[in-house]
Amino acid sequence: MPREVRERQMLDAAVEVFARRGYNAASMDEIAELAGASKPLVYLYLRSKEELFSACLERESGALLAAVKAAVDPGAPPDRRLWAALRAFFAHTAAHPAGWAVVSVEARRHGEPFTNAVAAMRQEMVGLVARLIADTAEACEHAEAAGLAHALVGAAESLAGWANAEPGAVPSAHDAAATLMNVAWVGLENLLGGRSWTPPGPGPHS
Amino acid sequence: MPREVRERQMLDAAVEVFARRGYNAASMDEIAELAGASKPLVYLYLRSKEELFSACLERESGALLAAVKAAVDPGAPPDRRLWAALRAFFAHTAAHPAGWAVVSVEARRHGEPFTNAVAAMRQEMVGLVARLIADTAEACEHAEAAGLAHALVGAAESLAGWANAEPGAVPSAHDAAATLMNVAWVGLENLLGGRSWTPPGPGPHS
């Protein structure tokens, strides 16, 4: 079997085991067994548990980012682009719950350098959404577009975590994307059109 | 000095040191020094680094939840309640950056039982927002209100993390709350009024 096929099987197994047991409790024995490989071969190809985990993070965060980017047609209008990005995000996280658990939960638990790979991916997501918002509204100030992008990415992450934690209680990836799109886009359009919610004026409780 | 005053000083110092160094690198020596107490006294009152960290999480997540709850007047209309909750959330996280770092970053890094205290607080936040959305719209289905609440809490967490990470580049707590309120509330009102963004119909790219 070619090495790249073997390595892919090992990474598939490792993502499952890291998601199921957590990084600390995950054993190389279980990963090797699930991959149908010998433990020495896993060490030969991927060197250590730490490097294996890093490889999982890189692959899973790269795949998520690639799925979102591939879904976005640069020539489409901004609302279609955002919709495509949200659908791709929720579809990918729903289809790869172990990968999403590793990227969103396990990576954070174990500090640098693991958090760095995921932070870079997240930063790219935020940048993608911020450009999209800025394209929609040239009038939109840079800081506001960045803030909205951070809010939207946080909202999507939180929804994806909830959807994967309680799959029965939750709408499909399509419904989650539609709900978020509705609130974000309709709110954004109104905001840009000047129809904003006005904070109450000064007063003891304002 | 009364024990409760001493303990408060120790917790204040511990929150600062945990936020600055991370749980693993934080030393009881530094915490004791910053608290102006002897290390044996810190151990006498708070027993271990683990229990000290738990006490910090409990205090900080409790304070954030209490600040949000106290800001909400149950008799006010829903938009005023949401606005008050968002303002209180952003004001509290901005005023207590170390506390927010401990609750939002450090707790996640170190697994159970630390994550449980924070998850319980987050669950209560989501419940509070979901009830608020359900009050706004009796027509709103339970799953949709829960989804919106998860999205909004995730958006707020993400914005607060960004605001504390790059304080210069970012709007004030008031501005962050207003931006999120605008998008969420205006989007929500439109959604409930039936003016929703419509996903494109079936087709190869829909």
Short mmCIF file of C-alpha atoms in Angstrom, two decimals, chain B residues 3-200:
data_model
loop_
_atom_site.label_atom_id
_atom_site.label_comp_id
_atom_site.label_asym_id
_atom_site.label_seq_id
_atom_site.Cartn_x
_atom_site.Cartn_y
_atom_site.Cartn_z
CA ARG B 3 -10.20 35.63 56.25
CA GLU B 4 -12.74 36.57 53.57
CA VAL B 5 -10.80 39.73 52.71
CA ARG B 6 -7.57 37.73 52.52
CA GLU B 7 -9.19 35.10 50.36
CA ARG B 8 -10.55 37.74 48.00
CA GLN B 9 -7.05 39.16 47.62
CA MET B 10 -5.68 35.71 46.90
CA LEU B 11 -8.33 35.05 44.26
CA ASP B 12 -7.70 38.47 42.68
CA ALA B 13 -4.01 37.66 42.45
CA ALA B 14 -4.63 34.13 41.19
CA VAL B 15 -6.93 35.30 38.37
CA GLU B 16 -4.23 37.74 37.21
CA VAL B 17 -1.48 35.15 37.31
CA PHE B 18 -3.52 32.37 35.66
CA ALA B 19 -4.53 34.76 32.87
CA ARG B 20 -0.96 36.01 32.38
CA ARG B 21 0.96 32.71 32.59
CA GLY B 22 -1.62 30.02 31.90
CA TYR B 23 -2.59 27.36 34.42
CA ASN B 24 0.46 25.14 33.97
CA ALA B 25 3.08 27.87 34.22
CA ALA B 26 1.36 29.80 37.01
CA SER B 27 3.26 29.43 40.28
CA MET B 28 1.86 29.55 43.78
CA ASP B 29 4.89 31.67 44.72
CA GLU B 30 3.90 34.39 42.29
CA ILE B 31 0.26 34.25 43.35
CA ALA B 32 1.19 34.53 47.03
CA GLU B 33 3.57 37.40 46.32
CA LEU B 34 1.01 39.33 44.29
CA ALA B 35 -1.58 38.74 47.02
CA GLY B 36 0.85 39.99 49.66
CA ALA B 37 0.40 36.74 51.58
CA SER B 38 2.67 33.88 52.56
CA LYS B 39 2.51 30.73 50.49
CA PRO B 40 1.54 28.56 53.50
CA LEU B 41 -1.42 30.85 54.12
CA VAL B 42 -2.56 30.49 50.49
CA TYR B 43 -2.40 26.70 50.87
CA LEU B 44 -4.16 26.88 54.24
CA TYR B 45 -7.06 28.88 52.82
CA LEU B 46 -7.34 27.48 49.29
CA ARG B 47 -5.66 24.08 49.65
CA SER B 48 -4.14 23.45 46.19
CA LYS B 49 -3.46 25.06 42.85
CA GLU B 50 -6.29 23.01 41.39
CA GLU B 51 -8.79 24.14 44.02
CA LEU B 52 -7.56 27.70 43.70
CA PHE B 53 -8.16 27.57 39.95
CA SER B 54 -11.63 26.08 40.48
CA ALA B 55 -12.44 28.85 42.94
CA CYS B 56 -11.31 31.45 40.37
CA LEU B 57 -13.49 29.92 37.65
CA GLU B 58 -16.48 29.74 39.92
CA ARG B 59 -16.09 33.33 41.08
CA GLU B 60 -15.40 34.80 37.64
CA SER B 61 -18.12 32.94 35.75
CA GLY B 62 -20.56 33.64 38.57
CA ALA B 63 -19.72 37.35 38.51
CA LEU B 64 -20.21 37.58 34.74
CA LEU B 65 -23.56 35.81 34.89
CA ALA B 66 -24.65 37.94 37.85
CA ALA B 67 -23.67 41.14 36.03
CA VAL B 68 -25.70 40.13 32.98
CA LYS B 69 -28.71 39.07 35.05
CA ALA B 70 -28.63 42.18 37.25
CA ALA B 71 -28.66 44.41 34.16
CA VAL B 72 -31.87 42.91 32.82
CA ASP B 73 -35.11 44.42 34.10
CA PRO B 74 -37.66 41.60 33.76
CA GLY B 75 -40.44 44.14 33.16
CA ALA B 76 -38.74 45.83 30.20
CA PRO B 77 -39.60 45.03 26.59
CA PRO B 78 -37.48 42.29 24.98
CA ASP B 79 -35.27 44.58 22.90
CA ARG B 80 -34.36 46.61 25.99
CA ARG B 81 -33.62 43.42 27.88
CA LEU B 82 -31.34 42.09 25.15
CA TRP B 83 -29.58 45.43 24.88
CA ALA B 84 -29.04 45.58 28.61
CA ALA B 85 -27.71 42.02 28.65
CA LEU B 86 -25.27 42.65 25.78
CA ARG B 87 -24.02 45.90 27.29
CA ALA B 88 -23.47 44.27 30.62
CA PHE B 89 -21.67 41.34 29.02
CA PHE B 90 -19.26 43.52 27.03
CA ALA B 91 -18.73 45.99 29.87
CA HIS B 92 -17.96 43.19 32.32
CA THR B 93 -15.57 41.30 30.02
CA ALA B 94 -13.79 44.57 29.14
CA ALA B 95 -13.49 45.57 32.78
CA HIS B 96 -12.28 42.10 33.83
CA PRO B 97 -10.00 40.93 31.00
CA ALA B 98 -8.09 38.51 33.23
CA GLY B 99 -11.30 36.98 34.53
CA TRP B 100 -12.62 36.61 31.00
CA ALA B 101 -9.35 35.04 29.83
CA VAL B 102 -9.50 32.50 32.65
CA VAL B 103 -13.14 31.63 31.96
CA SER B 104 -13.02 31.63 28.16
CA VAL B 105 -9.53 30.31 27.40
CA GLU B 106 -7.81 28.72 30.40
CA ALA B 107 -10.78 26.71 31.62
CA ARG B 108 -11.16 25.08 28.21
CA ARG B 109 -7.53 24.16 28.10
CA HIS B 110 -7.58 21.99 31.15
CA GLY B 111 -10.59 19.77 30.68
CA GLU B 112 -12.90 18.49 33.37
CA PRO B 113 -13.79 19.38 36.04
CA PHE B 114 -12.81 22.93 35.09
CA THR B 115 -14.80 22.97 31.85
CA ASN B 116 -17.94 21.87 33.70
CA ALA B 117 -18.24 25.05 35.79
CA VAL B 118 -17.88 27.21 32.72
CA ALA B 119 -20.21 25.05 30.61
CA ALA B 120 -22.89 25.43 33.28
CA MET B 121 -22.54 29.22 33.20
CA ARG B 122 -22.63 29.24 29.40
CA GLN B 123 -25.72 27.04 29.41
CA GLU B 124 -27.46 29.50 31.70
CA MET B 125 -26.52 32.39 29.38
CA VAL B 126 -27.92 30.52 26.39
CA GLY B 127 -31.10 29.72 28.32
CA LEU B 128 -31.52 33.36 29.30
CA VAL B 129 -31.17 34.52 25.68
CA ALA B 130 -33.41 31.72 24.37
CA ARG B 131 -36.20 32.70 26.78
CA LEU B 132 -35.81 36.29 25.68
CA ILE B 133 -36.16 35.30 22.04
CA ALA B 134 -39.11 33.06 22.83
CA ASP B 135 -40.78 35.96 24.71
CA THR B 136 -40.30 38.12 21.65
CA ALA B 137 -41.92 35.65 19.35
CA GLU B 138 -44.36 33.09 20.58
CA ALA B 139 -44.44 31.89 17.00
CA CYS B 140 -40.75 31.13 17.13
CA GLU B 141 -40.20 27.39 17.40
CA HIS B 142 -38.27 26.11 20.37
CA ALA B 143 -35.40 24.74 18.27
CA GLU B 144 -35.07 27.99 16.39
CA ALA B 145 -34.94 30.09 19.58
CA ALA B 146 -32.30 27.75 20.98
CA GLY B 147 -30.27 27.96 17.77
CA LEU B 148 -30.45 31.74 17.71
CA ALA B 149 -29.44 31.88 21.36
CA HIS B 150 -26.40 29.67 20.72
CA ALA B 151 -25.47 31.85 17.75
CA LEU B 152 -25.79 35.06 19.74
CA VAL B 153 -23.81 33.79 22.72
CA GLY B 154 -21.06 32.54 20.38
CA ALA B 155 -21.01 35.89 18.61
CA ALA B 156 -20.69 37.75 21.90
CA GLU B 157 -17.90 35.46 23.15
CA SER B 158 -15.97 35.84 19.93
CA LEU B 159 -16.34 39.65 19.97
CA ALA B 160 -15.26 39.86 23.61
CA GLY B 161 -12.18 37.74 22.90
CA TRP B 162 -11.25 39.94 19.98
CA ALA B 163 -11.88 43.15 21.91
CA ASN B 164 -9.60 42.02 24.73
CA ALA B 165 -6.90 40.69 22.39
CA GLU B 166 -6.59 43.90 20.38
CA PRO B 167 -7.89 46.66 22.61
CA GLY B 168 -6.62 49.47 20.39
CA ALA B 169 -8.12 48.20 17.16
CA VAL B 170 -11.53 47.65 18.57
CA PRO B 171 -14.65 49.59 19.48
CA SER B 172 -15.64 50.11 23.08
CA ALA B 173 -17.89 47.71 24.94
CA HIS B 174 -20.80 50.00 24.12
CA ASP B 175 -19.99 49.94 20.40
CA ALA B 176 -19.53 46.18 20.34
CA ALA B 177 -22.88 45.71 22.05
CA ALA B 178 -24.54 48.15 19.65
CA THR B 179 -23.13 46.42 16.58
CA LEU B 180 -24.26 43.01 17.74
CA MET B 181 -27.63 44.35 18.90
CA ASN B 182 -28.18 45.98 15.54
CA VAL B 183 -27.49 42.91 13.52
CA ALA B 184 -29.21 40.50 15.88
CA TRP B 185 -32.25 42.55 16.76
CA VAL B 186 -32.95 44.08 13.40
CA GLY B 187 -32.38 40.69 11.80
CA LEU B 188 -34.60 39.01 14.35
CA GLU B 189 -37.40 41.54 14.02
CA ASN B 190 -37.38 41.20 10.27
CA LEU B 191 -37.25 37.45 10.50
CA LEU B 192 -40.20 37.38 12.88
CA GLY B 193 -42.04 39.84 10.66
CA GLY B 194 -41.68 37.41 7.79
CA ARG B 195 -39.13 39.53 5.93
CA SER B 196 -36.46 36.91 5.64
CA TRP B 197 -33.59 36.40 3.29
CA THR B 198 -34.61 33.59 0.97
CA PRO B 199 -32.14 30.88 0.12
CA PRO B 200 -31.77 30.45 -3.62
#
